[in-house]
Short mmCIF file of C-alpha atoms in Angstrom, two decimals:
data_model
loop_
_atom_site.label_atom_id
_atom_site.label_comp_id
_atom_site.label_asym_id
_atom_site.label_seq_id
_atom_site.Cartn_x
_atom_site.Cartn_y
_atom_site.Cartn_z
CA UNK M 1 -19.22 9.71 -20.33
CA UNK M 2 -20.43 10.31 -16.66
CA UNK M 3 -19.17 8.31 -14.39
CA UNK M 4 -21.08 9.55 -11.10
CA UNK M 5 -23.58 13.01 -11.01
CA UNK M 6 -23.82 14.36 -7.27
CA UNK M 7 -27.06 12.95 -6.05
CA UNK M 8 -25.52 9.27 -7.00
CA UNK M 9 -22.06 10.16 -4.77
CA UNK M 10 -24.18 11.84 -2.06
CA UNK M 11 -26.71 8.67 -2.08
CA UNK M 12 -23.58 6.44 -2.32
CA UNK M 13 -21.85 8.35 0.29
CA UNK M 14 -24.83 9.62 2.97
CA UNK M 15 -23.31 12.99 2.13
CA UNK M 16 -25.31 16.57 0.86
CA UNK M 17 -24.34 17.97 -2.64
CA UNK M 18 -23.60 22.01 -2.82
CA UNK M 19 -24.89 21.84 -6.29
CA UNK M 20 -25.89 19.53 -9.62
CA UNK M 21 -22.64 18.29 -11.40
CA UNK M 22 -21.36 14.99 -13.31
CA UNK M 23 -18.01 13.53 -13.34
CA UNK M 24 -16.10 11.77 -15.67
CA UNK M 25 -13.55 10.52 -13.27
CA UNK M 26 -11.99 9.87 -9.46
CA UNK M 27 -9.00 10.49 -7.92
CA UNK M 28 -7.38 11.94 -4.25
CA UNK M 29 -4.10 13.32 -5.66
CA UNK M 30 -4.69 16.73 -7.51
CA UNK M 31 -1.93 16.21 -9.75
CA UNK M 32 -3.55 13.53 -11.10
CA UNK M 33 -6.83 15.85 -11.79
CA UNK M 34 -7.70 15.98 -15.17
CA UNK M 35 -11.22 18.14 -16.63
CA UNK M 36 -14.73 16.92 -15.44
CA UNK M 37 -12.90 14.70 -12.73
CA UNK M 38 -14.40 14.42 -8.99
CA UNK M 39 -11.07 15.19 -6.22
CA UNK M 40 -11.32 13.73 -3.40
CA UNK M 41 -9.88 15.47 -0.27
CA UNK M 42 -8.24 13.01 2.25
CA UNK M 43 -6.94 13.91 5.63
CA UNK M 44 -3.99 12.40 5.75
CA UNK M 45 -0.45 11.69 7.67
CA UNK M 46 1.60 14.13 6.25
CA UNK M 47 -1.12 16.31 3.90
CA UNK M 48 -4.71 17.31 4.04
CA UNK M 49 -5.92 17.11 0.75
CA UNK M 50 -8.54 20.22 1.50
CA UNK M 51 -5.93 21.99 0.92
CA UNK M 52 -4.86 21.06 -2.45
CA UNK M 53 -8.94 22.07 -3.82
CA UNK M 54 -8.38 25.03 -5.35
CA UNK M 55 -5.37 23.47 -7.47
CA UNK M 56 -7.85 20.61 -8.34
CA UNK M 57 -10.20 22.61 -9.45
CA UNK M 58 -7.51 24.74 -11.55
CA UNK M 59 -6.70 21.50 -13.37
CA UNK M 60 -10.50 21.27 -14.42
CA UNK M 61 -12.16 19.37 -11.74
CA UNK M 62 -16.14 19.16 -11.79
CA UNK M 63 -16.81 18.76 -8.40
CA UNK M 64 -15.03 17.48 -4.75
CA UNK M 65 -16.05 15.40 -2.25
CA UNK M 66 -14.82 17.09 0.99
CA UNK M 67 -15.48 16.72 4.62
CA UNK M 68 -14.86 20.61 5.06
CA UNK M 69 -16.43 23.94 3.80
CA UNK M 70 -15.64 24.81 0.00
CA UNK M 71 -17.16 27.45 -2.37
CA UNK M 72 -17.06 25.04 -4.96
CA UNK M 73 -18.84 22.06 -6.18
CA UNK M 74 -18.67 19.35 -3.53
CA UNK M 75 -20.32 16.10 -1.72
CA UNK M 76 -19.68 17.26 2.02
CA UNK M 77 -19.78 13.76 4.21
CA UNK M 78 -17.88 13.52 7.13
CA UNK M 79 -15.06 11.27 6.48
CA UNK M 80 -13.68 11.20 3.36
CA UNK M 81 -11.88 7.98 3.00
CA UNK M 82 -15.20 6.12 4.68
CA UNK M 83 -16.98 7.86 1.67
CA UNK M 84 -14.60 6.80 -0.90
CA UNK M 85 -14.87 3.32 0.04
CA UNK M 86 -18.63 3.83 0.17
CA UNK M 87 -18.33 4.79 -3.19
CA UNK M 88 -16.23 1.89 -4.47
CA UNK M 89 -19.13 -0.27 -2.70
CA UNK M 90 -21.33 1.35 -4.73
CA UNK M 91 -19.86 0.87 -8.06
CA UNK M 92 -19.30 -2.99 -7.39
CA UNK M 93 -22.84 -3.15 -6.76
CA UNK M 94 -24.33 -1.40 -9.96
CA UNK M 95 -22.21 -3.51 -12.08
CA UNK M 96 -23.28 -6.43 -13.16
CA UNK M 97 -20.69 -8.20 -15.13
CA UNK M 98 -17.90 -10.77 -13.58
CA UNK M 99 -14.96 -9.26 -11.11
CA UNK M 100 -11.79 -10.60 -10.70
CA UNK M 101 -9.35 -10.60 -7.75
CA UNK M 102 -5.42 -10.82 -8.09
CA UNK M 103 -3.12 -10.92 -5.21
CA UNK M 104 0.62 -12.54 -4.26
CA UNK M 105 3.79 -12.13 -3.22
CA UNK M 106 5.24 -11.67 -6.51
CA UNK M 107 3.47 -11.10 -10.09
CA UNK M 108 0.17 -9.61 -8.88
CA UNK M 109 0.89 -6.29 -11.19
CA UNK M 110 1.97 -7.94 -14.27
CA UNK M 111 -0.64 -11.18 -14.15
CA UNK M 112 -3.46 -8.49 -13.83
CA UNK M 113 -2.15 -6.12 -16.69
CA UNK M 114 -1.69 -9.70 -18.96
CA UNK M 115 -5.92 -10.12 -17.56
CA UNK M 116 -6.52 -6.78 -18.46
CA UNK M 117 -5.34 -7.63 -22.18
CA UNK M 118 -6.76 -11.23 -22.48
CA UNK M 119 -9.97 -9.90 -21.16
CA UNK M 120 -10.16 -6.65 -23.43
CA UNK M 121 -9.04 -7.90 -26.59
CA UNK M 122 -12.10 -10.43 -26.64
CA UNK M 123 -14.81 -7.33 -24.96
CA UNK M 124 -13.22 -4.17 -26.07
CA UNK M 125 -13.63 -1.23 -24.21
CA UNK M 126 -15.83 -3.04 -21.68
CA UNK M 127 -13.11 -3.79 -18.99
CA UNK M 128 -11.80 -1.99 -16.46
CA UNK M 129 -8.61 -2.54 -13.53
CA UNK M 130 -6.56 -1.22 -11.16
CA UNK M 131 -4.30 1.29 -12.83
CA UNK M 132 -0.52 1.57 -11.54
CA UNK M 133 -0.25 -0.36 -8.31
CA UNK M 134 -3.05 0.61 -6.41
CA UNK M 135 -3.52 -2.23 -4.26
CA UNK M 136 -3.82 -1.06 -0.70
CA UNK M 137 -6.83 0.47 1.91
CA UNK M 138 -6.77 3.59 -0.96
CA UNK M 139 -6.31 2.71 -3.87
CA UNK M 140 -8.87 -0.27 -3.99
CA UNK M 141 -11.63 1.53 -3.38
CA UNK M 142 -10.30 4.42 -5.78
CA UNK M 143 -10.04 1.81 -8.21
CA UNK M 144 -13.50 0.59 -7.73
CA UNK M 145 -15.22 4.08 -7.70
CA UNK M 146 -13.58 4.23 -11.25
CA UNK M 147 -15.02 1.29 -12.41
CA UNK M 148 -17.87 2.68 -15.27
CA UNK M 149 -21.44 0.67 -14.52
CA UNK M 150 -21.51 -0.89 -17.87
CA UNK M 151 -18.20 -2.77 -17.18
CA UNK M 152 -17.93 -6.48 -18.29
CA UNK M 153 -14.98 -7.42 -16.50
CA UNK M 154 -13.59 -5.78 -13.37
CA UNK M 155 -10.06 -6.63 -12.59
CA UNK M 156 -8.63 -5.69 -9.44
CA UNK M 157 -5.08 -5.81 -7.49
CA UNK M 158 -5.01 -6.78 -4.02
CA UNK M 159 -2.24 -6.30 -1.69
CA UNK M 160 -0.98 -6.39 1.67
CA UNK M 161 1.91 -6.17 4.61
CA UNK M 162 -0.30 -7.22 7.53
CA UNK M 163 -2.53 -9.73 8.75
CA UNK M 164 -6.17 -8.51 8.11
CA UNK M 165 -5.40 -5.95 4.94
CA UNK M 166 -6.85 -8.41 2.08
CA UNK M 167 -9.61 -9.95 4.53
CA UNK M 168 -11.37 -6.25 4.64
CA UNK M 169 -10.50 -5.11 0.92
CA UNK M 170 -11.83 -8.48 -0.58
CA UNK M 171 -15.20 -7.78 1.11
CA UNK M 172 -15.12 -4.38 -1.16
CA UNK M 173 -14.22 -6.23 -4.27
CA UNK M 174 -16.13 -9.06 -3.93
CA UNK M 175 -14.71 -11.13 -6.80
CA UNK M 176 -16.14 -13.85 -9.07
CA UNK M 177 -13.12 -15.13 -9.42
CA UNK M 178 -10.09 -14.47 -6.03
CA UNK M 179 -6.60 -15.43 -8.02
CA UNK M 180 -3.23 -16.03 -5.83
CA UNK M 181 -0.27 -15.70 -7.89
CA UNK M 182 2.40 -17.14 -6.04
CA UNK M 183 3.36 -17.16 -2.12
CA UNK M 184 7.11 -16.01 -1.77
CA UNK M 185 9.69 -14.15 0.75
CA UNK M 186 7.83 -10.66 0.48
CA UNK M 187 7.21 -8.14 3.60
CA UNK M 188 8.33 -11.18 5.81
CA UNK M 189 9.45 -8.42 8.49
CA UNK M 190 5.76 -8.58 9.75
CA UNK M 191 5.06 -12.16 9.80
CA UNK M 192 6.61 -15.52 11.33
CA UNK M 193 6.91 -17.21 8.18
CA UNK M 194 6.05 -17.90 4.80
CA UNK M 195 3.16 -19.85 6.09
CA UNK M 196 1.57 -16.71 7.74
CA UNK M 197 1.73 -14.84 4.19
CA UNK M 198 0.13 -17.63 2.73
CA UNK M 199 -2.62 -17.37 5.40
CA UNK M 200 -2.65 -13.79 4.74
CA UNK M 201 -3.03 -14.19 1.19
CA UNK M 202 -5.86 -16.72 1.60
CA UNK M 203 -8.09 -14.07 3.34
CA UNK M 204 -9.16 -12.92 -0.67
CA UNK M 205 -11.28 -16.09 -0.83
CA UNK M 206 -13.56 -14.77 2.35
CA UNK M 207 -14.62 -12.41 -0.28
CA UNK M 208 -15.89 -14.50 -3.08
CA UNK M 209 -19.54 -14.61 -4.46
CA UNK M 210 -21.45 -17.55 -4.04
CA UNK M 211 -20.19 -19.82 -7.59
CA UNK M 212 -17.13 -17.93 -7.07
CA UNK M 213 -14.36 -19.96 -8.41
CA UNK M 214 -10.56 -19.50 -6.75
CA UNK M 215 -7.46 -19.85 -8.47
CA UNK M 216 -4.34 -21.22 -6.76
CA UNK M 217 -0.70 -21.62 -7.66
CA UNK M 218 -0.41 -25.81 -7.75
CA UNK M 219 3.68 -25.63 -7.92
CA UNK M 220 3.33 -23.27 -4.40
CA UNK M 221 4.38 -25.27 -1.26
CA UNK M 222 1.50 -23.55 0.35
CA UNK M 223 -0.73 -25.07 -2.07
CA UNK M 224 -2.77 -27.36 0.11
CA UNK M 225 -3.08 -24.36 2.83
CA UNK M 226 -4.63 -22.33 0.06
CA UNK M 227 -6.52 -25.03 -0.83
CA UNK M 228 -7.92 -25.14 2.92
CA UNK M 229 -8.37 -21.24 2.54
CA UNK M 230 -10.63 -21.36 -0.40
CA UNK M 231 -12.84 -24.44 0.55
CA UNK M 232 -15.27 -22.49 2.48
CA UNK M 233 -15.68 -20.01 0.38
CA UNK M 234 -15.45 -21.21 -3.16
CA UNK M 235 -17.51 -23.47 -5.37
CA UNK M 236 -14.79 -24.57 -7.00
CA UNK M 237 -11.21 -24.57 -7.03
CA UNK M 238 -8.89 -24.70 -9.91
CA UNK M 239 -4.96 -24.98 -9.68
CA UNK M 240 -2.57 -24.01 -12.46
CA UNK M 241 1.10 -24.47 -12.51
CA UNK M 242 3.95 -26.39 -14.38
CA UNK M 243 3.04 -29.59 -12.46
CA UNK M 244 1.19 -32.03 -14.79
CA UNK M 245 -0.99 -32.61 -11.85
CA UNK M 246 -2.22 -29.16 -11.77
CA UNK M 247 -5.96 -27.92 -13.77
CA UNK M 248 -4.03 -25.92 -16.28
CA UNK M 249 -0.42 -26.87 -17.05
CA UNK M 250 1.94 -26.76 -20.10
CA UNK M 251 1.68 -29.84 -22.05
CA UNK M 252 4.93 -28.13 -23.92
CA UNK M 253 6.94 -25.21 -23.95
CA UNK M 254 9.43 -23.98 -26.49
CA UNK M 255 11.96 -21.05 -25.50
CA UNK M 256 11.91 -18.43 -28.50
CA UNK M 257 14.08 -15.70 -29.07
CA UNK M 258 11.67 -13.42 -26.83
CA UNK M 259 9.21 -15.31 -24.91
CA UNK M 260 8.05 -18.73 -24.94
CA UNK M 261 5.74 -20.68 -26.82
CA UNK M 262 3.43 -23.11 -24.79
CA UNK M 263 0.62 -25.51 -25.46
CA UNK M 264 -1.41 -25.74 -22.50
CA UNK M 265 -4.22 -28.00 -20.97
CA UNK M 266 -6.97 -25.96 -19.74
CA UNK M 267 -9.65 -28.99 -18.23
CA UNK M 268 -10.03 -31.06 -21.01
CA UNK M 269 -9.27 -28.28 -23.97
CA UNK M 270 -5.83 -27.91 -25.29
CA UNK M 271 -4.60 -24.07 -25.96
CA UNK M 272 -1.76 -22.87 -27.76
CA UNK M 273 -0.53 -19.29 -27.92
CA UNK M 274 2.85 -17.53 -27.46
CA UNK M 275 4.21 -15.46 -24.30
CA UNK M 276 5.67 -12.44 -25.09
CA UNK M 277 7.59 -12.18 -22.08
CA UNK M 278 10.50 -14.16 -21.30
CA UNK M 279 11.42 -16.85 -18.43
CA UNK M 280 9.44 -19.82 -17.00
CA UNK M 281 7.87 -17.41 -14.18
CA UNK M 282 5.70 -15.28 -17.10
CA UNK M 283 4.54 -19.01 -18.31
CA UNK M 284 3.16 -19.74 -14.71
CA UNK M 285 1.67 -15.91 -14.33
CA UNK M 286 0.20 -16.78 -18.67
CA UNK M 287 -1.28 -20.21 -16.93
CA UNK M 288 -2.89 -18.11 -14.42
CA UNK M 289 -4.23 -15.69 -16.83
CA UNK M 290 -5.92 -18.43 -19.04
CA UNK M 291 -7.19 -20.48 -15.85
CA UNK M 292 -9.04 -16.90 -14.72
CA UNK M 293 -10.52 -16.04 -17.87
CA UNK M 294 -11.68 -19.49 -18.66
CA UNK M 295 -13.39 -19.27 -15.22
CA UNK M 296 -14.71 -15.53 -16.44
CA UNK M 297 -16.33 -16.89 -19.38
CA UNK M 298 -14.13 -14.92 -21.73
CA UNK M 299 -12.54 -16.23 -24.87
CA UNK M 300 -9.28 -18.53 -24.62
CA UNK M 301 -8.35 -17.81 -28.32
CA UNK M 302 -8.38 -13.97 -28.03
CA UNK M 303 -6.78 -14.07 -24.70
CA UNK M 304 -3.81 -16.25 -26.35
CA UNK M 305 -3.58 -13.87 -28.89
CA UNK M 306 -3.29 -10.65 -26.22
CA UNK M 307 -0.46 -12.83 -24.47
CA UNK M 308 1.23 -12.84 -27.51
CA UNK M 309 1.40 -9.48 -28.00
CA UNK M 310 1.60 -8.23 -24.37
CA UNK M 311 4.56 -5.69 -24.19
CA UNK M 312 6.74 -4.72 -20.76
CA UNK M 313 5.84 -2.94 -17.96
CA UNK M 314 8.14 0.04 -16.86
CA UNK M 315 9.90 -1.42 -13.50
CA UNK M 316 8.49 -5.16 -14.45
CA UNK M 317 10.31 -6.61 -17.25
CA UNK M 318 10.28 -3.64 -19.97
CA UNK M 319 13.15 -4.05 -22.11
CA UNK M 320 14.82 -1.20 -24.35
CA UNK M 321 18.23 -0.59 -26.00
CA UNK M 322 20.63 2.19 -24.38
CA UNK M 323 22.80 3.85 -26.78
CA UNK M 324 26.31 3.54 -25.35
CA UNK M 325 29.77 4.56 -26.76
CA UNK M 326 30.30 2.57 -29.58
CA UNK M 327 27.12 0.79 -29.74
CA UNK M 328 23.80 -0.45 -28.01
CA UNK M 329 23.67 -2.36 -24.83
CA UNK M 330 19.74 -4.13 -23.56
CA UNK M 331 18.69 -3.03 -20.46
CA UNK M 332 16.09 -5.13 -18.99
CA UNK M 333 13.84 -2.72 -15.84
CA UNK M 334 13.27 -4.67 -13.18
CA UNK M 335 13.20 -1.39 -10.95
CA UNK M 336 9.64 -1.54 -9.19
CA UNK M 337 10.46 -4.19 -6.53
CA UNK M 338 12.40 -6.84 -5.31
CA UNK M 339 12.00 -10.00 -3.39
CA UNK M 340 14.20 -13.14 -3.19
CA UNK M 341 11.72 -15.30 -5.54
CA UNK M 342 11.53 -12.33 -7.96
CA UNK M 343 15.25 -11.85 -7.98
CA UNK M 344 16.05 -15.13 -8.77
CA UNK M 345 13.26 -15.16 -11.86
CA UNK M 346 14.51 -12.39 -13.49
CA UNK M 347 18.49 -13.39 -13.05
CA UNK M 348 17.45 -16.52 -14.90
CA UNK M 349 15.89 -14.62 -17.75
CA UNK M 350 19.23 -12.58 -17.49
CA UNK M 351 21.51 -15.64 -17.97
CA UNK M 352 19.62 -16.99 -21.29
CA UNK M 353 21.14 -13.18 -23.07
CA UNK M 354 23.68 -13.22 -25.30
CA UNK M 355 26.37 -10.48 -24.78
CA UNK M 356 28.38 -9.44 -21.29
CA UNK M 357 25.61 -9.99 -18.36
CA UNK M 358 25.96 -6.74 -15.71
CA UNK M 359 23.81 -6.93 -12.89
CA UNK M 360 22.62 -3.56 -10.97
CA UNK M 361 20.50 -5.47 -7.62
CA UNK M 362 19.34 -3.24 -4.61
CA UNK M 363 18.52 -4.17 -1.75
CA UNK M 364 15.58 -5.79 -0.93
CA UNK M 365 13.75 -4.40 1.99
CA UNK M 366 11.10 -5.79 4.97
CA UNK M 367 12.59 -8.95 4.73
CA UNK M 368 13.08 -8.56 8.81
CA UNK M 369 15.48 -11.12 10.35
CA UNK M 370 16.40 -13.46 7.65
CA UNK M 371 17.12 -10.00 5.45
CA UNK M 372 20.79 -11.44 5.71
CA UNK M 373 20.32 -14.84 4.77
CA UNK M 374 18.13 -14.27 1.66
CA UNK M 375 20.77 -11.55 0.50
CA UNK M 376 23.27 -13.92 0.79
CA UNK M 377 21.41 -16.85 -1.07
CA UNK M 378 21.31 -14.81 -4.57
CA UNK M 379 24.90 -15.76 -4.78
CA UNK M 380 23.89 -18.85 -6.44
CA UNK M 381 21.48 -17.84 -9.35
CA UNK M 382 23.69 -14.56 -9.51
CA UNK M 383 26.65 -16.79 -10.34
CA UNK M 384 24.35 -19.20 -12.29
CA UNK M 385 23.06 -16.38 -14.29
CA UNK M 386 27.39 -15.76 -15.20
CA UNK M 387 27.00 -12.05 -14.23
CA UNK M 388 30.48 -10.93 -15.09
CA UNK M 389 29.89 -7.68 -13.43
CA UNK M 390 27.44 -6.80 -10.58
CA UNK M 391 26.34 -3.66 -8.71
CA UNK M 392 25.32 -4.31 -5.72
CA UNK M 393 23.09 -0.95 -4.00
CA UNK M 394 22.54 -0.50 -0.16
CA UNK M 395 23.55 -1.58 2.80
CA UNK M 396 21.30 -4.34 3.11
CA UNK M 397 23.75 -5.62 0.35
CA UNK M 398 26.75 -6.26 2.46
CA UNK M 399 26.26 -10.02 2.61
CA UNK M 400 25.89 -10.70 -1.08
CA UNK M 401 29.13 -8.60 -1.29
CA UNK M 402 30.42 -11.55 1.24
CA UNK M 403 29.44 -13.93 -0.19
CA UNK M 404 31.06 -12.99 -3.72
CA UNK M 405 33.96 -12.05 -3.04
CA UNK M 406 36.64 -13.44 -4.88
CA UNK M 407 33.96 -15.24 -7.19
CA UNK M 408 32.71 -12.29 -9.30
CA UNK M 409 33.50 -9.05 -9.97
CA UNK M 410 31.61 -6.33 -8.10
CA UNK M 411 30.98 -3.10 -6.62
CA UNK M 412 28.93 -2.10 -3.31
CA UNK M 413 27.84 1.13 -3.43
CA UNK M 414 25.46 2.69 -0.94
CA UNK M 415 22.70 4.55 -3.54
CA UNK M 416 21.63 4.61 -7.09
CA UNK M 417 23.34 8.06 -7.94
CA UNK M 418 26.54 5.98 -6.98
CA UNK M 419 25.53 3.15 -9.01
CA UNK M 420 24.89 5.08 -12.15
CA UNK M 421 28.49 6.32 -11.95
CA UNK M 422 29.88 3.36 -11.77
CA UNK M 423 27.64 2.01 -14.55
CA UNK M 424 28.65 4.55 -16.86
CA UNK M 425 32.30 3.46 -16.19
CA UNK M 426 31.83 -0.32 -17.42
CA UNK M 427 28.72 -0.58 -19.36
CA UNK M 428 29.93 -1.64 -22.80
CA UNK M 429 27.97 -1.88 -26.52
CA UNK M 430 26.32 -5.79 -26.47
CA UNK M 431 25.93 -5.92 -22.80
CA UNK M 432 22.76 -7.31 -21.62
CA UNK M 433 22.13 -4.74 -18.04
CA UNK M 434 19.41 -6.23 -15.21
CA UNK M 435 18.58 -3.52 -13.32
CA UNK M 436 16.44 -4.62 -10.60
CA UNK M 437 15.45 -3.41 -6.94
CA UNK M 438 12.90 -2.78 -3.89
CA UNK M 439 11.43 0.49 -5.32
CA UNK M 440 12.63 2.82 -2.34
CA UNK M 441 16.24 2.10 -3.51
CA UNK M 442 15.34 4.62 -6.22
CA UNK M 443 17.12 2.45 -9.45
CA UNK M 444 14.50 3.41 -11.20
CA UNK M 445 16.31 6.70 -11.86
CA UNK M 446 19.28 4.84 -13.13
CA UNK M 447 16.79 3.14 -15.57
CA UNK M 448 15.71 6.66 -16.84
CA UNK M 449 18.90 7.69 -17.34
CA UNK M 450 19.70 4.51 -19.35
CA UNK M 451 17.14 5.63 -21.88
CA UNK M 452 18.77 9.10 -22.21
CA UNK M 453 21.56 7.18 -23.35
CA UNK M 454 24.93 7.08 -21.88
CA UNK M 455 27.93 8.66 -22.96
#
C-alpha cells in the first residue's frame, strides 16, 4: 500500500523530487529500513544520517528525503527534521477520522498500547499509533508521517522533560481527544515541583480540536490544575479514577489470579470486562482506556473484550517463567523505566505472588535534589511488598541500602552485569523476581538473560 509517492512528500515538504517513486513506509534510522520504505537523513548530534544512505538503500529503501546531494531517489528540502514534521502535519491533515493524545508521568506507553487494542479490535486494521516509545520532537512527527490516510483512529504518545516540549508537539497531533494518565515524581530534575509537571503536562490540551474532549486522572492531586488546563481548550471534560466521584469509576473490582475483574460506570452505562494485567494501577490506566474510546465513538463491548486479552509489554509488566536449577521461577520485566509512583505500583503487584519475592530495583534517574529522599521512601512498599531478598543497582541506590539495613536482606551493586551474578547465586525454583529500573541502568539485559534460563 503507498503510503506517500514523491510529489505528495515534496508538496508536503516544499522540497524537489530527483525522480517518481512511492513508499510504503518512514523512518530516520537505517537499521530500521525495510523494502519500499522512504529514509530520512537527519543531521544530528553525534551522526549525520546522509551518511548512512547507501546502507538504507541496501536494505531496500524506495526513495530518501535528504537535505544533501544523492544519486538516488530523494525529496531534497533543506532541513530535514523541519520536513519530517511537515510531513507528519500533512498526514494529520488528510486523515479524517478521530486522533487521540496520551501523555503522563507514568503509564503513557502501556494505556496507549491497551487504546491501540480496544480501538482495533472494534475497526480492524483501521488504526494506527506510536510504535515503541516514540514520544519526543522525533518520533512524533515520525509517528504521524506513518499514519496511512484512511486511518480511523490515530493514537499517539506524548512526552516530555521540559517546559514547552508537549505545548509544540500537541499542535502537530492535534487530538480529538488529549488523555493525561497520571502526574507523578518523573524528570523532576528540571522542574520545581510536581505542580510544574502537571502544568507541563496540561500544555496537550492547547492542542485540542474544537469538540475536543480531555481526559483527566480524578484520583491525581493535580486534578483541579488539570482541570484549569483543559477549560480553555476543551468542550468537555471527563475524569476517570477509583474515586466514586469521578466520570468513569469502578463500581466493583474483584482480584483474579491474573488481573482484575471490574464493573465500571462509564456516564450513566455500566461496563463489565476483565483486566488482564495485574494491580490497581492497570485498573486506573483500563478506566482511562474506556473513558477515551467512549469519547472516540468506538465500541465499549469490544474494547472490554481487547482488555481482557491484552498481553505484557517487554520492560512494562511482561511476565515469563525462567527455568532455574531445579525448577521455574516468574520473572515479572519492569526494565523500561522507573519512577517513585511506578516503583511502588509494581512492588504491590509483587507482594500479592505466591513463592519467595526477590527484588532487582535500579536506580531511578533525573529525580534532581530529592533523588535521595524518594530512594529512601521505597523502603516502605519494598518491605510491604515482604521482599525477602533485594538487589539494589547504582549508586543512586545508596540510601535505600540505608534505609534497609538490618530490615531486609540485600545487596548494592553498582551495574546490572553485577546484579545478574548475584542473581544467579540466590534465585531459587518458585521465586516470584521484579526486575525493574530507569532504562539507562541497562536491567533489561539481566531480563534477557532470565529468558535464556539460568543455570
Amino acid at each position: 500500500m503507498t503510503l506517500w509517492t514523491s510529489a505528495e512528500i515534496a508538496a508536503a515538504t516544499g522540497g524537489t523530487a530527483s525522480a517518481d517513486f512511492a513508499v510504503g513506509g518512514v523512518a530516520f534510522d537505517s537499521r530500521e529500513i525495510g523494502a519500499g520504505d522512504l529514509f530520512v537523513a537527519m543531521k544530528g548530534t553525534a551522526a549525520d544520517g546522509h551518511r548512512f544512505i547507501d546502507g538504507a538503500f541496501a536494505r531496500g529503501a524506495a526513495g530518501a528525503l535528504v537535505s544533501e546531494g544523492t544519486a538516488h531517489p530523494n525529496v531534497r528540502v533543506g532541513d530535514t527534521f523541519a520536513a519530517l514534521e511537515d510531513m507528519g502535519r500533512a498526514a494529520r491533515a488528510r486523515m479524517a477520522g478521530k486522533v487521540i493524545g496520551v501523555t503522563g508521568s507514568v503509564g503513557k506507553t502501556s494505556t496507549k498500547e491497551a487504546l491501540f487494542a480496544a480501538l482495533d479490535r472494534g475497526a480492524p486494521g483501521a488504526v494506527h499509533r506510536s510504535v515503541k516509545s516514540y514520544n519526543n520532537h522525533t518520533g512524533v512527527p515520525l509517528s504521524l508521517a506513518r499514519m496511512p490516510r484512511e486511518t480511523r483512529f490515530g493514537v499517539f504518545e506524548m512526552g516530555m522533560n521540559h517546559t514547552g516540549e508537549l505545548a509544540h508537539l500537541t499542535t502537530l497531533v492535534r487530538p480529538h481527544i488529549a488523555l493525561v494518565t497520571a502526574i507523578a515524581p518523573a524528570h523532576t530534575e528540571f522542574f520545581r515541583d510536581e505542580s510544574a509537571i502537571a502544568d507541563a503536562k496540561g500544555e496537550i490540551f492547547r492542542g485540542l480540536e474544537p469538540d475536543g474532549v480531555a481526559i483527566v486522572p480524578h484520583d491525581s492531586p493535580h486534578r483541579d490544575r488539570l482541570i484549569d488546563a483543559a477549560a480553555p481548550y476543551a468542550a468537555r471534560i471527563v475524569t476517570f479514577g477509583l474515586d466514586e466521584e469521578a466520570d468513569v469509576r469502578p463500581l466493583e473490582t474483584m482480584r483474579l489470579d491474573a488481573g482484575t475483574f471490574v464493573t465500571a460506570k462509564v456516564g450513566e452505562r455500566e461496563l463489565s470486562f476483565t483486566v488482564s494485567q495485574p494491580g490497581m494501577h492497570w485498573v486506573s490506566n483500563a478506566l482511562a482506556v474506556i473513558a477515551a474510546v467512549d469519547a472516540a465513538g468506538g465500541d465499549l463491548g469490544l474494547a472490554g473484550l481487547a482488555l481482557g486479552e491484552l498481553g505484557g509489554l517487554a520492560g512494562r509488566g511482561d511476565r515469563f517463567t525462567a527455568a532455574v536449577k531445579g525448577g521455574e521461577a516468574l520473572v515479572i520485566d519492569e526494565s523500561y523505566n522507573a519512577n517513585p509512583a511506578s516503583m511502588a505500583a509494581t512492588l504491590e503487584v509483587l507482594a500479592h505472588e505466591p513463592g519467595r519475592h526477590v527484588a532487582v530495583l535500579g536506580e531511578m534517574r533525573e529525580l534532581g535534589a530529592g533523588s535521595d529522599a524518594y530512594h529512601a521512601a521505597l523502603a516502605g512498599p519494598l518491605l510491604a511488598a515482604r521482599v525477602e531478598t533485594a538487589l539494589l543497582v547504582g549508586e543512586r541506590m545508596a540510601p535505600l541500602a540505608q534505609a534497609l539495613e538490618g530490615r531486609v536482606d540485600f545487596v548494592h551493586v553498582p551495574d546490572a552485569a553485577t546484579a545478574l551474578d548475584r542473581l544467579k547465586q540466590v534465585i531459587a525454583p518458585g521465586d516470584a523476581v521484579l526486575v525493574k529500573g530507569s532504562n539507562g541502568v541497562g536491567l533489561s539485559r539481566v531480563v534477557a538473560a532470565l529468558a535464556g534460563g539460568v543455570s
